[in-house]
Amino acid sequence: MIPRPLPGDYADFFAGYVARVPDGDVLAGLADQGRRMAADVRAAGEARGDYAYADNKWSIKRLVLHIADGERMFAYRA
């Protein structure tokens, strides 16, 4: 199990993100989160990919791409 990082192990900016991670096995949580995200994207379907709830708001496709870009950036930094 990976221990929770201590303050000083990460930039202060990320403290809120670290605090939101539930206690327990972080790798199992990430795997579960990935499965749930994939299921949600599949459930939305290709036809709804361009849906945005209002003008000038991100579509489902854009949101998923943003998440993927963030994951790529954090993986690179790790």
PDB file of N, CA and C in Angstrom:
ATOM      1  N   MET A   1       0.850  -1.174   0.000  1.00  0.00           N
ATOM      2  CA  MET A   1       0.000   0.000   0.000  1.00  0.00           C
ATOM      3  C   MET A   1       0.898   1.240   0.000  1.00  0.00           C
ATOM      4  N   ILE A   2       0.512   2.231  -0.759  1.00  0.00           N
ATOM      5  CA  ILE A   2       1.264   3.471  -0.853  1.00  0.00           C
ATOM      6  C   ILE A   2       0.812   4.401   0.273  1.00  0.00           C
ATOM      7  N   PRO A   3       1.751   4.886   1.101  1.00  0.00           N
ATOM      8  CA  PRO A   3       1.336   5.787   2.190  1.00  0.00           C
ATOM      9  C   PRO A   3       0.942   7.158   1.657  1.00  0.00           C
ATOM     10  N   ARG A   4       0.092   7.835   2.393  1.00  0.00           N
ATOM     11  CA  ARG A   4      -0.329   9.193   2.032  1.00  0.00           C
ATOM     12  C   ARG A   4       0.887  10.109   2.110  1.00  0.00           C
ATOM     13  N   PRO A   5       1.103  10.941   1.099  1.00  0.00           N
ATOM     14  CA  PRO A   5       2.242  11.861   1.155  1.00  0.00           C
ATOM     15  C   PRO A   5       2.067  12.881   2.271  1.00  0.00           C
ATOM     16  N   LEU A   6       3.165  13.316   2.794  1.00  0.00           N
ATOM     17  CA  LEU A   6       3.159  14.306   3.866  1.00  0.00           C
ATOM     18  C   LEU A   6       3.260  15.711   3.280  1.00  0.00           C
ATOM     19  N   PRO A   7       2.745  16.719   3.995  1.00  0.00           N
ATOM     20  CA  PRO A   7       2.969  18.088   3.533  1.00  0.00           C
ATOM     21  C   PRO A   7       4.474  18.305   3.344  1.00  0.00           C
ATOM     22  N   GLY A   8       4.825  18.938   2.268  1.00  0.00           N
ATOM     23  CA  GLY A   8       6.230  19.108   1.921  1.00  0.00           C
ATOM     24  C   GLY A   8       6.664  18.125   0.848  1.00  0.00           C
ATOM     25  N   ASP A   9       5.900  17.027   0.684  1.00  0.00           N
ATOM     26  CA  ASP A   9       6.179  16.063  -0.391  1.00  0.00           C
ATOM     27  C   ASP A   9       5.586  16.534  -1.714  1.00  0.00           C
ATOM     28  N   TYR A  10       4.739  17.540  -1.664  1.00  0.00           N
ATOM     29  CA  TYR A  10       4.064  18.053  -2.857  1.00  0.00           C
ATOM     30  C   TYR A  10       3.914  19.563  -2.707  1.00  0.00           C
ATOM     31  N   ALA A  11       3.674  20.229  -3.811  1.00  0.00           N
ATOM     32  CA  ALA A  11       3.480  21.681  -3.786  1.00  0.00           C
ATOM     33  C   ALA A  11       2.200  22.028  -3.027  1.00  0.00           C
ATOM     34  N   ASP A  12       2.214  23.133  -2.314  1.00  0.00           N
ATOM     35  CA  ASP A  12       1.045  23.566  -1.532  1.00  0.00           C
ATOM     36  C   ASP A  12      -0.228  23.627  -2.370  1.00  0.00           C
ATOM     37  N   PHE A  13      -0.087  23.967  -3.646  1.00  0.00           N
ATOM     38  CA  PHE A  13      -1.243  24.066  -4.537  1.00  0.00           C
ATOM     39  C   PHE A  13      -2.049  22.767  -4.557  1.00  0.00           C
ATOM     40  N   PHE A  14      -1.377  21.624  -4.415  1.00  0.00           N
ATOM     41  CA  PHE A  14      -2.038  20.326  -4.539  1.00  0.00           C
ATOM     42  C   PHE A  14      -2.607  19.802  -3.219  1.00  0.00           C
ATOM     43  N   ALA A  15      -2.489  20.543  -2.125  1.00  0.00           N
ATOM     44  CA  ALA A  15      -2.951  20.071  -0.817  1.00  0.00           C
ATOM     45  C   ALA A  15      -4.439  19.719  -0.830  1.00  0.00           C
ATOM     46  N   GLY A  16      -5.254  20.518  -1.484  1.00  0.00           N
ATOM     47  CA  GLY A  16      -6.687  20.225  -1.550  1.00  0.00           C
ATOM     48  C   GLY A  16      -6.983  18.930  -2.281  1.00  0.00           C
ATOM     49  N   TYR A  17      -6.211  18.654  -3.346  1.00  0.00           N
ATOM     50  CA  TYR A  17      -6.390  17.412  -4.092  1.00  0.00           C
ATOM     51  C   TYR A  17      -5.981  16.219  -3.244  1.00  0.00           C
ATOM     52  N   VAL A  18      -4.846  16.325  -2.562  1.00  0.00           N
ATOM     53  CA  VAL A  18      -4.366  15.232  -1.718  1.00  0.00           C
ATOM     54  C   VAL A  18      -5.373  14.946  -0.608  1.00  0.00           C
ATOM     55  N   ALA A  19      -5.927  15.987  -0.023  1.00  0.00           N
ATOM     56  CA  ALA A  19      -6.893  15.824   1.063  1.00  0.00           C
ATOM     57  C   ALA A  19      -8.164  15.115   0.607  1.00  0.00           C
ATOM     58  N   ARG A  20      -8.497  15.220  -0.669  1.00  0.00           N
ATOM     59  CA  ARG A  20      -9.734  14.604  -1.175  1.00  0.00           C
ATOM     60  C   ARG A  20      -9.602  13.112  -1.441  1.00  0.00           C
ATOM     61  N   VAL A  21      -8.381  12.597  -1.433  1.00  0.00           N
ATOM     62  CA  VAL A  21      -8.176  11.171  -1.684  1.00  0.00           C
ATOM     63  C   VAL A  21      -8.573  10.398  -0.430  1.00  0.00           C
ATOM     64  N   PRO A  22      -9.504   9.450  -0.564  1.00  0.00           N
ATOM     65  CA  PRO A  22      -9.932   8.702   0.627  1.00  0.00           C
ATOM     66  C   PRO A  22      -8.813   7.804   1.152  1.00  0.00           C
ATOM     67  N   ASP A  23      -8.866   7.503   2.434  1.00  0.00           N
ATOM     68  CA  ASP A  23      -7.906   6.578   3.015  1.00  0.00           C
ATOM     69  C   ASP A  23      -8.104   5.196   2.414  1.00  0.00           C
ATOM     70  N   GLY A  24      -7.054   4.403   2.419  1.00  0.00           N
ATOM     71  CA  GLY A  24      -7.131   3.052   1.887  1.00  0.00           C
ATOM     72  C   GLY A  24      -6.145   2.856   0.760  1.00  0.00           C
ATOM     73  N   ASP A  25      -6.347   1.806   0.005  1.00  0.00           N
ATOM     74  CA  ASP A  25      -5.450   1.431  -1.092  1.00  0.00           C
ATOM     75  C   ASP A  25      -5.686   2.345  -2.289  1.00  0.00           C
ATOM     76  N   VAL A  26      -4.780   3.279  -2.497  1.00  0.00           N
ATOM     77  CA  VAL A  26      -4.955   4.274  -3.562  1.00  0.00           C
ATOM     78  C   VAL A  26      -4.929   3.625  -4.948  1.00  0.00           C
ATOM     79  N   LEU A  27      -4.134   2.581  -5.130  1.00  0.00           N
ATOM     80  CA  LEU A  27      -4.074   1.930  -6.446  1.00  0.00           C
ATOM     81  C   LEU A  27      -5.383   1.220  -6.767  1.00  0.00           C
ATOM     82  N   ALA A  28      -5.980   0.577  -5.776  1.00  0.00           N
ATOM     83  CA  ALA A  28      -7.285  -0.056  -5.992  1.00  0.00           C
ATOM     84  C   ALA A  28      -8.337   1.008  -6.280  1.00  0.00           C
ATOM     85  N   GLY A  29      -8.256   2.135  -5.581  1.00  0.00           N
ATOM     86  CA  GLY A  29      -9.191   3.232  -5.832  1.00  0.00           C
ATOM     87  C   GLY A  29      -9.065   3.788  -7.233  1.00  0.00           C
ATOM     88  N   LEU A  30      -7.823   3.933  -7.718  1.00  0.00           N
ATOM     89  CA  LEU A  30      -7.610   4.419  -9.084  1.00  0.00           C
ATOM     90  C   LEU A  30      -8.158   3.436 -10.114  1.00  0.00           C
ATOM     91  N   ALA A  31      -7.938   2.153  -9.871  1.00  0.00           N
ATOM     92  CA  ALA A  31      -8.454   1.136 -10.802  1.00  0.00           C
ATOM     93  C   ALA A  31      -9.980   1.175 -10.841  1.00  0.00           C
ATOM     94  N   ASP A  32     -10.604   1.285  -9.668  1.00  0.00           N
ATOM     95  CA  ASP A  32     -12.069   1.363  -9.609  1.00  0.00           C
ATOM     96  C   ASP A  32     -12.576   2.627 -10.291  1.00  0.00           C
ATOM     97  N   GLN A  33     -11.897   3.733 -10.053  1.00  0.00           N
ATOM     98  CA  GLN A  33     -12.289   4.994 -10.676  1.00  0.00           C
ATOM     99  C   GLN A  33     -12.188   4.901 -12.198  1.00  0.00           C
ATOM    100  N   GLY A  34     -11.142   4.253 -12.694  1.00  0.00           N
ATOM    101  CA  GLY A  34     -10.991   4.068 -14.138  1.00  0.00           C
ATOM    102  C   GLY A  34     -12.126   3.245 -14.732  1.00  0.00           C
ATOM    103  N   ARG A  35     -12.497   2.175 -14.038  1.00  0.00           N
ATOM    104  CA  ARG A  35     -13.613   1.338 -14.516  1.00  0.00           C
ATOM    105  C   ARG A  35     -14.924   2.121 -14.538  1.00  0.00           C
ATOM    106  N   ARG A  36     -15.163   2.900 -13.487  1.00  0.00           N
ATOM    107  CA  ARG A  36     -16.401   3.684 -13.421  1.00  0.00           C
ATOM    108  C   ARG A  36     -16.436   4.765 -14.492  1.00  0.00           C
ATOM    109  N   MET A  37     -15.295   5.402 -14.733  1.00  0.00           N
ATOM    110  CA  MET A  37     -15.228   6.447 -15.768  1.00  0.00           C
ATOM    111  C   MET A  37     -15.491   5.843 -17.147  1.00  0.00           C
ATOM    112  N   ALA A  38     -14.851   4.703 -17.420  1.00  0.00           N
ATOM    113  CA  ALA A  38     -15.057   4.047 -18.711  1.00  0.00           C
ATOM    114  C   ALA A  38     -16.521   3.656 -18.894  1.00  0.00           C
ATOM    115  N   ALA A  39     -17.146   3.147 -17.839  1.00  0.00           N
ATOM    116  CA  ALA A  39     -18.562   2.767 -17.925  1.00  0.00           C
ATOM    117  C   ALA A  39     -19.444   3.997 -18.176  1.00  0.00           C
ATOM    118  N   ASP A  40     -19.136   5.106 -17.523  1.00  0.00           N
ATOM    119  CA  ASP A  40     -19.921   6.331 -17.722  1.00  0.00           C
ATOM    120  C   ASP A  40     -19.781   6.857 -19.150  1.00  0.00           C
ATOM    121  N   VAL A  41     -18.555   6.818 -19.688  1.00  0.00           N
ATOM    122  CA  VAL A  41     -18.333   7.302 -21.057  1.00  0.00           C
ATOM    123  C   VAL A  41     -19.056   6.393 -22.052  1.00  0.00           C
ATOM    124  N   ARG A  42     -18.961   5.073 -21.846  1.00  0.00           N
ATOM    125  CA  ARG A  42     -19.672   4.136 -22.731  1.00  0.00           C
ATOM    126  C   ARG A  42     -21.182   4.367 -22.653  1.00  0.00           C
ATOM    127  N   ALA A  43     -21.693   4.607 -21.447  1.00  0.00           N
ATOM    128  CA  ALA A  43     -23.132   4.818 -21.271  1.00  0.00           C
ATOM    129  C   ALA A  43     -23.591   6.093 -21.992  1.00  0.00           C
ATOM    130  N   ALA A  44     -22.748   7.112 -22.007  1.00  0.00           N
ATOM    131  CA  ALA A  44     -23.106   8.350 -22.709  1.00  0.00           C
ATOM    132  C   ALA A  44     -23.202   8.098 -24.207  1.00  0.00           C
ATOM    133  N   GLY A  45     -22.302   7.282 -24.736  1.00  0.00           N
ATOM    134  CA  GLY A  45     -22.344   6.923 -26.157  1.00  0.00           C
ATOM    135  C   GLY A  45     -21.799   7.995 -27.075  1.00  0.00           C
ATOM    136  N   GLU A  46     -21.440   7.574 -28.257  1.00  0.00           N
ATOM    137  CA  GLU A  46     -20.876   8.473 -29.271  1.00  0.00           C
ATOM    138  C   GLU A  46     -21.869   9.572 -29.652  1.00  0.00           C
ATOM    139  N   ALA A  47     -23.126   9.231 -29.723  1.00  0.00           N
ATOM    140  CA  ALA A  47     -24.130  10.196 -30.170  1.00  0.00           C
ATOM    141  C   ALA A  47     -24.244  11.390 -29.217  1.00  0.00           C
ATOM    142  N   ARG A  48     -23.961  11.182 -27.933  1.00  0.00           N
ATOM    143  CA  ARG A  48     -24.067  12.275 -26.962  1.00  0.00           C
ATOM    144  C   ARG A  48     -22.727  12.951 -26.710  1.00  0.00           C
ATOM    145  N   GLY A  49     -21.687  12.536 -27.395  1.00  0.00           N
ATOM    146  CA  GLY A  49     -20.343  13.052 -27.153  1.00  0.00           C
ATOM    147  C   GLY A  49     -20.208  14.542 -27.331  1.00  0.00           C
ATOM    148  N   ASP A  50     -20.969  15.118 -28.234  1.00  0.00           N
ATOM    149  CA  ASP A  50     -20.888  16.556 -28.473  1.00  0.00           C
ATOM    150  C   ASP A  50     -21.858  17.364 -27.600  1.00  0.00           C
ATOM    151  N   TYR A  51     -22.573  16.674 -26.708  1.00  0.00           N
ATOM    152  CA  TYR A  51     -23.536  17.348 -25.836  1.00  0.00           C
ATOM    153  C   TYR A  51     -22.819  18.240 -24.821  1.00  0.00           C
ATOM    154  N   ALA A  52     -23.303  19.450 -24.659  1.00  0.00           N
ATOM    155  CA  ALA A  52     -22.900  20.370 -23.597  1.00  0.00           C
ATOM    156  C   ALA A  52     -24.186  20.941 -23.012  1.00  0.00           C
ATOM    157  N   TYR A  53     -24.240  21.080 -21.710  1.00  0.00           N
ATOM    158  CA  TYR A  53     -25.500  21.484 -21.081  1.00  0.00           C
ATOM    159  C   TYR A  53     -25.883  22.937 -21.340  1.00  0.00           C
ATOM    160  N   ALA A  54     -24.943  23.743 -21.846  1.00  0.00           N
ATOM    161  CA  ALA A  54     -25.248  25.142 -22.165  1.00  0.00           C
ATOM    162  C   ALA A  54     -24.227  25.648 -23.180  1.00  0.00           C
ATOM    163  N   ASP A  55     -24.540  26.768 -23.804  1.00  0.00           N
ATOM    164  CA  ASP A  55     -23.584  27.390 -24.721  1.00  0.00           C
ATOM    165  C   ASP A  55     -22.299  27.739 -23.970  1.00  0.00           C
ATOM    166  N   ASN A  56     -21.191  27.626 -24.652  1.00  0.00           N
ATOM    167  CA  ASN A  56     -19.874  27.946 -24.095  1.00  0.00           C
ATOM    168  C   ASN A  56     -19.474  27.058 -22.921  1.00  0.00           C
ATOM    169  N   LYS A  57     -20.082  25.877 -22.814  1.00  0.00           N
ATOM    170  CA  LYS A  57     -19.690  24.878 -21.819  1.00  0.00           C
ATOM    171  C   LYS A  57     -19.074  23.696 -22.547  1.00  0.00           C
ATOM    172  N   TRP A  58     -18.242  22.956 -21.853  1.00  0.00           N
ATOM    173  CA  TRP A  58     -17.531  21.856 -22.495  1.00  0.00           C
ATOM    174  C   TRP A  58     -18.464  20.701 -22.827  1.00  0.00           C
ATOM    175  N   SER A  59     -18.210  20.081 -23.974  1.00  0.00           N
ATOM    176  CA  SER A  59     -18.945  18.874 -24.353  1.00  0.00           C
ATOM    177  C   SER A  59     -18.369  17.692 -23.573  1.00  0.00           C
ATOM    178  N   ILE A  60     -19.079  16.574 -23.629  1.00  0.00           N
ATOM    179  CA  ILE A  60     -18.597  15.351 -22.984  1.00  0.00           C
ATOM    180  C   ILE A  60     -17.247  14.952 -23.578  1.00  0.00           C
ATOM    181  N   LYS A  61     -17.108  15.018 -24.902  1.00  0.00           N
ATOM    182  CA  LYS A  61     -15.837  14.662 -25.540  1.00  0.00           C
ATOM    183  C   LYS A  61     -14.706  15.568 -25.066  1.00  0.00           C
ATOM    184  N   ARG A  62     -14.970  16.854 -24.970  1.00  0.00           N
ATOM    185  CA  ARG A  62     -13.936  17.785 -24.538  1.00  0.00           C
ATOM    186  C   ARG A  62     -13.530  17.546 -23.093  1.00  0.00           C
ATOM    187  N   LEU A  63     -14.504  17.230 -22.261  1.00  0.00           N
ATOM    188  CA  LEU A  63     -14.224  16.942 -20.864  1.00  0.00           C
ATOM    189  C   LEU A  63     -13.347  15.697 -20.726  1.00  0.00           C
ATOM    190  N   VAL A  64     -13.690  14.640 -21.461  1.00  0.00           N
ATOM    191  CA  VAL A  64     -12.894  13.408 -21.413  1.00  0.00           C
ATOM    192  C   VAL A  64     -11.478  13.665 -21.919  1.00  0.00           C
ATOM    193  N   LEU A  65     -11.334  14.444 -22.976  1.00  0.00           N
ATOM    194  CA  LEU A  65     -10.005  14.774 -23.489  1.00  0.00           C
ATOM    195  C   LEU A  65      -9.211  15.576 -22.458  1.00  0.00           C
ATOM    196  N   HIS A  66      -9.859  16.496 -21.786  1.00  0.00           N
ATOM    197  CA  HIS A  66      -9.189  17.287 -20.751  1.00  0.00           C
ATOM    198  C   HIS A  66      -8.680  16.378 -19.629  1.00  0.00           C
ATOM    199  N   ILE A  67      -9.502  15.429 -19.205  1.00  0.00           N
ATOM    200  CA  ILE A  67      -9.095  14.483 -18.156  1.00  0.00           C
ATOM    201  C   ILE A  67      -7.910  13.653 -18.640  1.00  0.00           C
ATOM    202  N   ALA A  68      -7.959  13.161 -19.884  1.00  0.00           N
ATOM    203  CA  ALA A  68      -6.858  12.373 -20.433  1.00  0.00           C
ATOM    204  C   ALA A  68      -5.579  13.193 -20.499  1.00  0.00           C
ATOM    205  N   ASP A  69      -5.678  14.447 -20.915  1.00  0.00           N
ATOM    206  CA  ASP A  69      -4.500  15.316 -20.956  1.00  0.00           C
ATOM    207  C   ASP A  69      -3.914  15.510 -19.558  1.00  0.00           C
ATOM    208  N   GLY A  70      -4.768  15.704 -18.576  1.00  0.00           N
ATOM    209  CA  GLY A  70      -4.298  15.859 -17.199  1.00  0.00           C
ATOM    210  C   GLY A  70      -3.610  14.609 -16.693  1.00  0.00           C
ATOM    211  N   GLU A  71      -4.189  13.449 -16.989  1.00  0.00           N
ATOM    212  CA  GLU A  71      -3.580  12.180 -16.577  1.00  0.00           C
ATOM    213  C   GLU A  71      -2.209  12.012 -17.222  1.00  0.00           C
ATOM    214  N   ARG A  72      -2.110  12.360 -18.492  1.00  0.00           N
ATOM    215  CA  ARG A  72      -0.823  12.268 -19.200  1.00  0.00           C
ATOM    216  C   ARG A  72       0.214  13.189 -18.553  1.00  0.00           C
ATOM    217  N   MET A  73      -0.203  14.407 -18.218  1.00  0.00           N
ATOM    218  CA  MET A  73       0.706  15.374 -17.606  1.00  0.00           C
ATOM    219  C   MET A  73       1.184  14.874 -16.244  1.00  0.00           C
ATOM    220  N   PHE A  74       0.267  14.391 -15.413  1.00  0.00           N
ATOM    221  CA  PHE A  74       0.657  13.905 -14.083  1.00  0.00           C
ATOM    222  C   PHE A  74       1.525  12.648 -14.174  1.00  0.00           C
ATOM    223  N   ALA A  75       1.241  11.765 -15.135  1.00  0.00           N
ATOM    224  CA  ALA A  75       2.083  10.580 -15.325  1.00  0.00           C
ATOM    225  C   ALA A  75       3.497  10.979 -15.728  1.00  0.00           C
ATOM    226  N   TYR A  76       3.618  11.967 -16.590  1.00  0.00           N
ATOM    227  CA  TYR A  76       4.925  12.457 -17.013  1.00  0.00           C
ATOM    228  C   TYR A  76       5.679  13.031 -15.824  1.00  0.00           C
ATOM    229  N   ARG A  77       4.983  13.803 -14.998  1.00  0.00           N
ATOM    230  CA  ARG A  77       5.636  14.404 -13.832  1.00  0.00           C
ATOM    231  C   ARG A  77       6.056  13.351 -12.821  1.00  0.00           C
ATOM    232  N   ALA A  78       5.267  12.294 -12.717  1.00  0.00           N
ATOM    233  CA  ALA A  78       5.602  11.221 -11.757  1.00  0.00           C
ATOM    234  C   ALA A  78       6.845  10.490 -12.212  1.00  0.00           C
TER     235      ALA A  78
END
